[in-house]
mmCIF file of C-alpha atoms and ligand atoms in Angstrom:
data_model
loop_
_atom_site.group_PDB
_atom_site.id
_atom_site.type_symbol
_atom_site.label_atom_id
_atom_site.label_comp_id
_atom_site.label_asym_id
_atom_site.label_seq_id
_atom_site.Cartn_x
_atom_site.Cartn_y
_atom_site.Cartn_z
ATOM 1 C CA UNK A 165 -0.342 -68.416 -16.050
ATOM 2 C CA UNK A 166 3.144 -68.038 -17.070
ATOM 3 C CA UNK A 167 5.848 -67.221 -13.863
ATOM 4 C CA UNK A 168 8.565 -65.526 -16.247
ATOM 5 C CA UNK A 169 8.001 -62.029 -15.329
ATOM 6 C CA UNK A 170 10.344 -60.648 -12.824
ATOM 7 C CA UNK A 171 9.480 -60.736 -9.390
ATOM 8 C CA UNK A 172 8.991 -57.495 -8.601
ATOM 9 C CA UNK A 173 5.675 -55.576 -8.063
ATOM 10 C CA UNK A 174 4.124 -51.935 -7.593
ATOM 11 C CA UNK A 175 1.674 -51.439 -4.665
ATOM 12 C CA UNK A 176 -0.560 -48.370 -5.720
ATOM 13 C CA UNK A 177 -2.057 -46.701 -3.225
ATOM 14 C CA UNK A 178 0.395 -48.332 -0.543
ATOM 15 C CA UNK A 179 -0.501 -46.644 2.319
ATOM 16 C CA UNK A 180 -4.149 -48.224 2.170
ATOM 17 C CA UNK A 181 -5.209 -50.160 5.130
ATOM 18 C CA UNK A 182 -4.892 -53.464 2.922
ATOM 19 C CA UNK A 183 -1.968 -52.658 0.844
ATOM 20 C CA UNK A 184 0.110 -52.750 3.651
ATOM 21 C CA UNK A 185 -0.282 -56.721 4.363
ATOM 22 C CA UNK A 186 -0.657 -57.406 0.803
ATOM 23 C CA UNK A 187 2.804 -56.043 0.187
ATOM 24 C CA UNK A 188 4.087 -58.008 3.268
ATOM 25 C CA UNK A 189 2.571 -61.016 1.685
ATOM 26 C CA UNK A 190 4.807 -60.094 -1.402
ATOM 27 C CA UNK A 191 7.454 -59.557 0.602
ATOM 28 C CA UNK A 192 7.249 -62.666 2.218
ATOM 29 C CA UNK A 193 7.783 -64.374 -0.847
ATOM 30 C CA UNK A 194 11.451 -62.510 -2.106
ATOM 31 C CA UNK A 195 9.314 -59.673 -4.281
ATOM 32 C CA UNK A 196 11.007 -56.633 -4.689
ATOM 33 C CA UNK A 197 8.774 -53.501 -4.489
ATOM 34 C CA UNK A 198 7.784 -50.339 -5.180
ATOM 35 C CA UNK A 199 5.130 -49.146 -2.624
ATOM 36 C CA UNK A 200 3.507 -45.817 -4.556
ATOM 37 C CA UNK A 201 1.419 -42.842 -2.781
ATOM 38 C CA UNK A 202 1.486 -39.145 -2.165
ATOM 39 C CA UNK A 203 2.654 -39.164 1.286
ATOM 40 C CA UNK A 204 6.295 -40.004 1.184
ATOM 41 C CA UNK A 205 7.482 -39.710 4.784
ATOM 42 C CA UNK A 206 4.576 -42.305 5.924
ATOM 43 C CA UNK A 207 5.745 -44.624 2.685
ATOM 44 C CA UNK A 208 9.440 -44.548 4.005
ATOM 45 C CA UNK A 209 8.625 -45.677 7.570
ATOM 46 C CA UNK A 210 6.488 -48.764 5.529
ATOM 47 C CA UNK A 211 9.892 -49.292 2.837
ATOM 48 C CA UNK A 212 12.201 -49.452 6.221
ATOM 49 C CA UNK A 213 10.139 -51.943 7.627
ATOM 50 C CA UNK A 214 10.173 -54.340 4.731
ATOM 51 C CA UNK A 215 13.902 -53.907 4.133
ATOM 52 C CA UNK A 216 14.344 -54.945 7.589
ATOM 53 C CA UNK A 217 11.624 -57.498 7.926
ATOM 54 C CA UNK A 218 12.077 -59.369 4.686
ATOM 55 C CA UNK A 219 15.775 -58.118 3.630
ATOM 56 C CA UNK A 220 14.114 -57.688 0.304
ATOM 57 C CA UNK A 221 14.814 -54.555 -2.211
ATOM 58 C CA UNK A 222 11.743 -51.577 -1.339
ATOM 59 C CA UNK A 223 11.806 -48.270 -3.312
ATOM 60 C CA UNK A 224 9.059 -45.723 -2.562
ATOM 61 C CA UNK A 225 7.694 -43.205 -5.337
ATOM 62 C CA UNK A 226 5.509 -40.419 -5.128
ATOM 63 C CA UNK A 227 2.054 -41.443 -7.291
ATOM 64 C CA UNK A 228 -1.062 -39.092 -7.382
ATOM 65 C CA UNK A 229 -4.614 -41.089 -9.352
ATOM 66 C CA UNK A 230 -5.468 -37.911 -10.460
ATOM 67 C CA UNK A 231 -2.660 -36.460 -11.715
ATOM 68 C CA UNK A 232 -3.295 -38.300 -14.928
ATOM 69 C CA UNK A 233 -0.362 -36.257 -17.162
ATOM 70 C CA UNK A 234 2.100 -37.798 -15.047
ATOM 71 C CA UNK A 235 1.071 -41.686 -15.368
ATOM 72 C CA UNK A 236 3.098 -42.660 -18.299
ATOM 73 C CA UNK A 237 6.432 -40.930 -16.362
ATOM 74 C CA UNK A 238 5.589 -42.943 -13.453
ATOM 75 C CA UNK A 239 4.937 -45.985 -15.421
ATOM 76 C CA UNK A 240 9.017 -45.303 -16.797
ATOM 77 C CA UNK A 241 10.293 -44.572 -13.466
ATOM 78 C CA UNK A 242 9.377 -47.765 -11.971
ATOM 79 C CA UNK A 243 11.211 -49.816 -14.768
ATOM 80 C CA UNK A 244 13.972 -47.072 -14.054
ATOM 81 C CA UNK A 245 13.971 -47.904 -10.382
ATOM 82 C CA UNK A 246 14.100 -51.827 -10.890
ATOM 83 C CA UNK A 247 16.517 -51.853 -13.709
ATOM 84 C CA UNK A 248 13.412 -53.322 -15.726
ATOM 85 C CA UNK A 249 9.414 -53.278 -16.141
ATOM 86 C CA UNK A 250 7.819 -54.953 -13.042
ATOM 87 C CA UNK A 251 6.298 -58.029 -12.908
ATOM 88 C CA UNK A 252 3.068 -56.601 -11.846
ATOM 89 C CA UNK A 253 1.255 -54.020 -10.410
ATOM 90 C CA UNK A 254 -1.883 -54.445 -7.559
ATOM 91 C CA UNK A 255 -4.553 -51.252 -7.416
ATOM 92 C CA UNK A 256 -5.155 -50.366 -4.160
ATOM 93 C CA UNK A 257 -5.943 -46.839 -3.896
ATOM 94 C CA UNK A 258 -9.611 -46.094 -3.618
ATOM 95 C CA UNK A 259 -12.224 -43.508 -2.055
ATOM 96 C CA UNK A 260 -15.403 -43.819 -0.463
ATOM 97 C CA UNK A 261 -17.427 -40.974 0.732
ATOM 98 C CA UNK A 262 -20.530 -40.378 2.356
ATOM 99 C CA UNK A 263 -23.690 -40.886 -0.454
ATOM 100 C CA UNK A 264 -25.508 -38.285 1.063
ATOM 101 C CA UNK A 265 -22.729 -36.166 0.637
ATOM 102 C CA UNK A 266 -21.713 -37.524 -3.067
ATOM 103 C CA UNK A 267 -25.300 -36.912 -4.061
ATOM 104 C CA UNK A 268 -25.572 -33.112 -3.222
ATOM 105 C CA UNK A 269 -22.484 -32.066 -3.655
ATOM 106 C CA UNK A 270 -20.976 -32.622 -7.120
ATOM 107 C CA UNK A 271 -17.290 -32.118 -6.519
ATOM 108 C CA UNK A 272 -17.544 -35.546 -4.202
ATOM 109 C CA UNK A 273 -18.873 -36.864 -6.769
ATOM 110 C CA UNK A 274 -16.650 -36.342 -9.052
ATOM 111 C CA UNK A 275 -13.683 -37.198 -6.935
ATOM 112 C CA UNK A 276 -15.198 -40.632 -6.580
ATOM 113 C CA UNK A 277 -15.511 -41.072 -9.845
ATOM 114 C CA UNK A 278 -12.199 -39.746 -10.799
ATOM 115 C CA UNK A 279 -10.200 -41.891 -8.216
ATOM 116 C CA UNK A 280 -12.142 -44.636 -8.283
ATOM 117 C CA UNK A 281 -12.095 -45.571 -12.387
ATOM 118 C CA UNK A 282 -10.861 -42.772 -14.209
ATOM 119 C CA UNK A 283 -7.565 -42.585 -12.458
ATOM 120 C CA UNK A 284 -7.371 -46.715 -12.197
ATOM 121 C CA UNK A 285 -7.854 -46.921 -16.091
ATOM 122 C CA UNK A 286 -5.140 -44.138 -16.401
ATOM 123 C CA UNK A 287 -2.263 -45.650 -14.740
ATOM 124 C CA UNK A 288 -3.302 -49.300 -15.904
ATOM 125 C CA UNK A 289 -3.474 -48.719 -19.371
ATOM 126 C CA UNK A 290 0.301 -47.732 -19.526
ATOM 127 C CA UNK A 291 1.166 -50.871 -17.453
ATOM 128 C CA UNK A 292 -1.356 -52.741 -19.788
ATOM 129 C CA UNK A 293 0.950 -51.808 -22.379
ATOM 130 C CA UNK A 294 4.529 -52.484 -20.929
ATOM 131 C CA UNK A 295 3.338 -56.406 -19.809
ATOM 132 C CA UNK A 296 2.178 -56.897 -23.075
ATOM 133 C CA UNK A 297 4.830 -55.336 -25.165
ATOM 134 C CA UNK A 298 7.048 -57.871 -22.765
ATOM 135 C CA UNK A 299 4.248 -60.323 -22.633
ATOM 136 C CA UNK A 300 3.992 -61.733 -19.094
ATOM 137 C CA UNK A 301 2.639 -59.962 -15.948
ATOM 138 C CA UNK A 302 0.003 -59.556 -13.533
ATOM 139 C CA UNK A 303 -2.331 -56.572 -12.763
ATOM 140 C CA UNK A 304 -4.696 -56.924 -9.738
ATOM 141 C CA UNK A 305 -7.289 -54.180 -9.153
ATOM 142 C CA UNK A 306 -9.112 -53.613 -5.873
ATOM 143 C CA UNK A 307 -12.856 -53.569 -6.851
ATOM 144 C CA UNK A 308 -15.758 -54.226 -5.063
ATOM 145 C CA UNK A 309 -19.425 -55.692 -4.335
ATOM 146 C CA UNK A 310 -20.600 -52.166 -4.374
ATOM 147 C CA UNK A 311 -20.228 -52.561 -8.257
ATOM 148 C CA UNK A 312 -21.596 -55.754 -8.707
ATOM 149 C CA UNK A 313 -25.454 -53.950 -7.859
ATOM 150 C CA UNK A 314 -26.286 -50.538 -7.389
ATOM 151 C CA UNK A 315 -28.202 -49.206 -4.266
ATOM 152 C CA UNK A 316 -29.300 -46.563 -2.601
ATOM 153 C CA UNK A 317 -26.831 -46.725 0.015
ATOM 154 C CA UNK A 318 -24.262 -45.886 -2.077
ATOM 155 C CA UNK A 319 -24.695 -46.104 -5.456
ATOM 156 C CA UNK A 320 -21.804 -43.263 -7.168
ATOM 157 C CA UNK A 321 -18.442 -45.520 -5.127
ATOM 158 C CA UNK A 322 -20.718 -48.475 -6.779
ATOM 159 C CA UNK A 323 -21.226 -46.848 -10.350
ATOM 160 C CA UNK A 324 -17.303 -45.717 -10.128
ATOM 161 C CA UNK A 325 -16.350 -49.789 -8.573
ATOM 162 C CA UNK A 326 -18.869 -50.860 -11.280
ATOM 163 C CA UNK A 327 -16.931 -49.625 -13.967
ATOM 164 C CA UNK A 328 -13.779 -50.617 -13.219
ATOM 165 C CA UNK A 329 -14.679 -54.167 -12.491
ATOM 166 C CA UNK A 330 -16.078 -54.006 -16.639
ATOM 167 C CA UNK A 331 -12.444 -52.324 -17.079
ATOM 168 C CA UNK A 332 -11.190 -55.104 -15.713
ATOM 169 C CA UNK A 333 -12.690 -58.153 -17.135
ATOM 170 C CA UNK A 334 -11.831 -56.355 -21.056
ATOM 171 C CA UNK A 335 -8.448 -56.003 -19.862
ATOM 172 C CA UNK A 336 -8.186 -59.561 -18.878
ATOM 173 C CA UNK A 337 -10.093 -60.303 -22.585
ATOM 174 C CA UNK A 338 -7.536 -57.963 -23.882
ATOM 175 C CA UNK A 339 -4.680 -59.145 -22.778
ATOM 176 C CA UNK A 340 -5.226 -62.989 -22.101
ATOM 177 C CA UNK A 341 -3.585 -63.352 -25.521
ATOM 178 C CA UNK A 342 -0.277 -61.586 -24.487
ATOM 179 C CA UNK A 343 0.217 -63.934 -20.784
ATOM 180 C CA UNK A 344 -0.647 -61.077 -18.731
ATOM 181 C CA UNK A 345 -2.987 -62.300 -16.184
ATOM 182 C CA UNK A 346 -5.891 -59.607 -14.867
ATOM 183 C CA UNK A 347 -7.115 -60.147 -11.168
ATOM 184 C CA UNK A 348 -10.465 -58.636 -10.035
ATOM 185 C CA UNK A 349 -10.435 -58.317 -6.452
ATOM 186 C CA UNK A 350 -13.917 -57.950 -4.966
ATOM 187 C CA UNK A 351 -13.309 -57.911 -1.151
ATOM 188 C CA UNK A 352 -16.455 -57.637 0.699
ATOM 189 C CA UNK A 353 -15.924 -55.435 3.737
ATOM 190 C CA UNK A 354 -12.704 -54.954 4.988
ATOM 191 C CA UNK A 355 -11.586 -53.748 8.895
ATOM 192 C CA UNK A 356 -9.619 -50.612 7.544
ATOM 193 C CA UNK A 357 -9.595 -47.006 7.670
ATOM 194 C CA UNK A 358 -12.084 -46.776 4.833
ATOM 195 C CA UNK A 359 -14.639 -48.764 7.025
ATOM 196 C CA UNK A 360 -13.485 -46.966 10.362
ATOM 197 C CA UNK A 361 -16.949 -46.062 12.492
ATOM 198 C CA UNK A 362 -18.893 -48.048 10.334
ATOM 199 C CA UNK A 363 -21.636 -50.361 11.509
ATOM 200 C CA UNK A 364 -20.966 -53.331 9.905
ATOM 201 C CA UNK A 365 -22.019 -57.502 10.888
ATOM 202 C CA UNK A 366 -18.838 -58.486 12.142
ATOM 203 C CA UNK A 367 -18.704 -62.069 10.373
ATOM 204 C CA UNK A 368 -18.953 -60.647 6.928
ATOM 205 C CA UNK A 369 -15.851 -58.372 8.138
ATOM 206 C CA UNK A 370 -12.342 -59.055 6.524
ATOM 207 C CA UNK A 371 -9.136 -58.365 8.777
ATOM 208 C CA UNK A 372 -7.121 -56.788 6.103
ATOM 209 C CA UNK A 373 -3.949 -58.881 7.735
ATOM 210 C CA UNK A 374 -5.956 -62.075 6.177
ATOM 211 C CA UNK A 375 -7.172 -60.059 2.823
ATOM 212 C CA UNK A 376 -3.941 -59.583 2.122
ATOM 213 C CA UNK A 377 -3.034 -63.231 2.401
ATOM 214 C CA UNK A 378 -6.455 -64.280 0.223
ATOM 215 C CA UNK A 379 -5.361 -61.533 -2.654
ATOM 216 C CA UNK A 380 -1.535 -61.995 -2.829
ATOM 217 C CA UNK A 381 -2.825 -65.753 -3.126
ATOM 218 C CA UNK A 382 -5.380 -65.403 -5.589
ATOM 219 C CA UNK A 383 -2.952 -63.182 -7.599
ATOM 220 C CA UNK A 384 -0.320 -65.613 -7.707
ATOM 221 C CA UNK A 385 -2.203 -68.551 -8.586
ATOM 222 C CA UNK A 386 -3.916 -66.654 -11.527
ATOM 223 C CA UNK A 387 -7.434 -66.330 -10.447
ATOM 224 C CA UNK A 388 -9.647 -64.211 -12.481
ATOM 225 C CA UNK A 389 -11.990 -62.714 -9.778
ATOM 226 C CA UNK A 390 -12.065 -63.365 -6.453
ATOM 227 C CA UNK A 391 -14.261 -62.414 -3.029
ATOM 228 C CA UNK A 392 -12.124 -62.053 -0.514
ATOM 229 C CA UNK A 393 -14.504 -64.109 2.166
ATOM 230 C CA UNK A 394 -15.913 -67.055 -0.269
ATOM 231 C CA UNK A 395 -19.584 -66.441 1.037
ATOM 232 C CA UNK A 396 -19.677 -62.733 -0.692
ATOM 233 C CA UNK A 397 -19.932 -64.734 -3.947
ATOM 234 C CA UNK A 398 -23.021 -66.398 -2.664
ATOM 235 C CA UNK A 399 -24.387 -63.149 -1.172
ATOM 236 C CA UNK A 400 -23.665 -60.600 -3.944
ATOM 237 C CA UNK A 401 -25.699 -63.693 -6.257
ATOM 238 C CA UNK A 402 -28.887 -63.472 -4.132
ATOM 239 C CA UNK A 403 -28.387 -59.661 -4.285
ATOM 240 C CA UNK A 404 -28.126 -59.633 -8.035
ATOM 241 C CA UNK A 405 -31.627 -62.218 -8.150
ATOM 242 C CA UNK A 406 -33.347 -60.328 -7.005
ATOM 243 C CA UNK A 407 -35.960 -58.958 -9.676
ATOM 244 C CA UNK A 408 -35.555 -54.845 -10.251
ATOM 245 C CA UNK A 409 -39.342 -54.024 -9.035
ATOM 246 C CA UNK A 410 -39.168 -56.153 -6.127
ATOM 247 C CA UNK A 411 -35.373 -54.713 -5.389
ATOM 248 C CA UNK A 412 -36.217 -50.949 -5.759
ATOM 249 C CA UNK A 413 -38.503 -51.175 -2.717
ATOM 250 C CA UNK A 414 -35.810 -52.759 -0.686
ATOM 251 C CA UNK A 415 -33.094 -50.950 1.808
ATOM 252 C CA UNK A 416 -30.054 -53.226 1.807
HETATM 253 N N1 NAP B 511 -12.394 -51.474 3.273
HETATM 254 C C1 NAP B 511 -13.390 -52.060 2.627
HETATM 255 O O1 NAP B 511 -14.352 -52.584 3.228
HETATM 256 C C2 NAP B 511 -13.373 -52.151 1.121
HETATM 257 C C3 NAP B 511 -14.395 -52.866 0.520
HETATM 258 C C4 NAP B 511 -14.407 -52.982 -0.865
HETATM 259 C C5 NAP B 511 -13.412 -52.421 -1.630
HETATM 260 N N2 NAP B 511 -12.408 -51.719 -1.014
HETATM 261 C C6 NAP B 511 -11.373 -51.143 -1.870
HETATM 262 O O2 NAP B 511 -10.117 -51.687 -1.501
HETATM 263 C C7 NAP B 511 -9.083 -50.711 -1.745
HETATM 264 C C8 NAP B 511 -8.273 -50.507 -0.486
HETATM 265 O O3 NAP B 511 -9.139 -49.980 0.488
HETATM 266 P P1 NAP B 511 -8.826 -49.821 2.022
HETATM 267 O O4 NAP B 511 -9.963 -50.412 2.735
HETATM 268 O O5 NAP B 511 -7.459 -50.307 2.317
HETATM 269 O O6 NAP B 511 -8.957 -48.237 2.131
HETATM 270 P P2 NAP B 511 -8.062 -47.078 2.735
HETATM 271 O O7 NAP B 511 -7.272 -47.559 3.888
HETATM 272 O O8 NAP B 511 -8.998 -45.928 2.895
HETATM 273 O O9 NAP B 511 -7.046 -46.779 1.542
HETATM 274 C C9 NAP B 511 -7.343 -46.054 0.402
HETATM 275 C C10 NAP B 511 -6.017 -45.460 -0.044
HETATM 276 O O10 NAP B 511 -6.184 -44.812 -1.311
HETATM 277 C C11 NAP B 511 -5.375 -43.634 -1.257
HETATM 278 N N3 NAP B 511 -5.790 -42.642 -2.220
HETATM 279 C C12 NAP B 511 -6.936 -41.919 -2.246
HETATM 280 N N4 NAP B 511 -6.898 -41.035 -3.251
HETATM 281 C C13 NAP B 511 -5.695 -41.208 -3.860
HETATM 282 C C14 NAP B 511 -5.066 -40.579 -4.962
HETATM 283 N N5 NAP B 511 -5.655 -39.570 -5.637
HETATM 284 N N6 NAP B 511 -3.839 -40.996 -5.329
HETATM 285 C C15 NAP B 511 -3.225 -41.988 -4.663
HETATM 286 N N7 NAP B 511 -3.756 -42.605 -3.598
HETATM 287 C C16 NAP B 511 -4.984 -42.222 -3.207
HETATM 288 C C17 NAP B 511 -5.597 -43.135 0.166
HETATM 289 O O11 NAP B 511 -4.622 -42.180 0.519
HETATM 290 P P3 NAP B 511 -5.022 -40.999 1.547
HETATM 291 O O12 NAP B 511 -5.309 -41.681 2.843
HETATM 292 O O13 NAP B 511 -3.820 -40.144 1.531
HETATM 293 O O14 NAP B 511 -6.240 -40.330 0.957
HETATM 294 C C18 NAP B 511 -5.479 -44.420 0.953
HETATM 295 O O15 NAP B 511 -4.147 -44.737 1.287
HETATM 296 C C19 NAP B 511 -9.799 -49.453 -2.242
HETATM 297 O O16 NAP B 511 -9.788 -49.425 -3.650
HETATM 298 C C20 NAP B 511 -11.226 -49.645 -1.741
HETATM 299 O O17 NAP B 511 -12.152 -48.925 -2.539
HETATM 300 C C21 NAP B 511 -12.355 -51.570 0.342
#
């Protein structure tokens, strides 16, 4: 992977429970950023903590997934705001709702979808096309095992994960040629507000202070998709075995 691109990154969704640490873990490591969300008062208090913290540059802009019109103007301001195109861009914004809920009442649905791929393949596109008009850079997108197998339990997030982890690998296809590396991030479960009042088995459980650390990693080293616990790989491939007539009759 080549290290030209400047070192300066955009955390989408930056008020997720993960983005936080992995823009720390930037941080950490002399990035500037730009930490992007709708609420701009919470994003401040984040900004003034990294300034402090890691005396690095931090600008905060206002970034809706769904307001699609608006993605190539936010794709400018950035390279406005750093005085040039970043050097990548992670995609942490996401939204999970209740299945039950998803499957009876369409507009749920559709906001899944929408946030989930539609509005990642929106915004990435236009950085897609800065990093390879410059050709170096790095786009990560948070994905996840829900899209590696669809199941009952919640099978529209998966369908909307699904299709952005296909997005994802073309995009790497796509733009291998150019030097801009693509990073599927596939983290398991995660301790964050997304999971809040969940049951879930606490060893297959992520703290997002150490997902953070994996991804930035993973991300900087050029990996092409990752689990964020190594043992998801081996569980999502025993998932995925399993034959479809034996697997329909199953509640995992
Ligand atoms: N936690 C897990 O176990 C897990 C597992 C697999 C994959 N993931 C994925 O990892 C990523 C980070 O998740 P997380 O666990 O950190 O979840 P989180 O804390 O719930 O963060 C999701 C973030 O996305 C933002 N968002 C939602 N709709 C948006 C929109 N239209 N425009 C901009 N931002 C929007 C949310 O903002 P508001 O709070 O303002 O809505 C929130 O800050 C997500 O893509 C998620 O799907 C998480």
């Amino acid at each position: 992977m080549t290290s030209a691109y400047p070192k300066s990154v955009v955390i989408l969704g930056a008020l997720s429970g993960v983005a936080r640490y992995i823009a720390d873990e930037f941080a950490r490591r002399g990035f500037s950023l730009i930490l992007a969300e709708r609420d701009m008062a919470e994003l401040e208090l984040i900004a003034a903590d990294m300034r402090v913290r890691h005396s690095i540059a931090c600008y905060c802009l206002e970034f809706d997934a769904l307001r699609y019109d608006d993605h190539a103007q936010f794709v400018r301001q950035c390279a406005e705001t750093l005085g040039e195109t970043p050097g990548g861009v992670v995609l942490c914004f996401g939204f999970m709702a209740d299945q039950t809920q998803a499957q009876r009442d369409f507009s749920t649905a559709r906001r899944t979808l929408e946030v989930n791929f539609i509005g990642a393949v929106s915004i990435l596109e236009h950085f897609a096309a800065a990093f390879e008009e410059r050709g170096n850079g790095f786009i990560a997108g948070l994905s996840s095992v829900a899209g590696d197998r669809g199941r009952k339990a919640n099978y529209i997030y998966g369908a909307a994960k699904g299709g952005l982890s296909i997005y994802l690998q073309g995009l790497r296809n796509r733009l291998y040629a150019s030097g801009v590396q693509v990073t599927t991030v596939k983290p398991g479960f995660m301790d964050t507000p997304m999971t809040y009042g969940m049951e879930l088995p606490k060893p297959l459980v992520a703290a997002p202070d150490i997902a953070g650390r994996a991804i930035v990693r993973a991300i900087l080293k050029g990996k092409n998709v990752i689990y964020v616990l190594f043992f998801w790989r081996y569980i999502m491939w025993i998932i995925k075995s399993i034959p479809e007539w034996q697997f329909k009759k199953m509640s995992i």
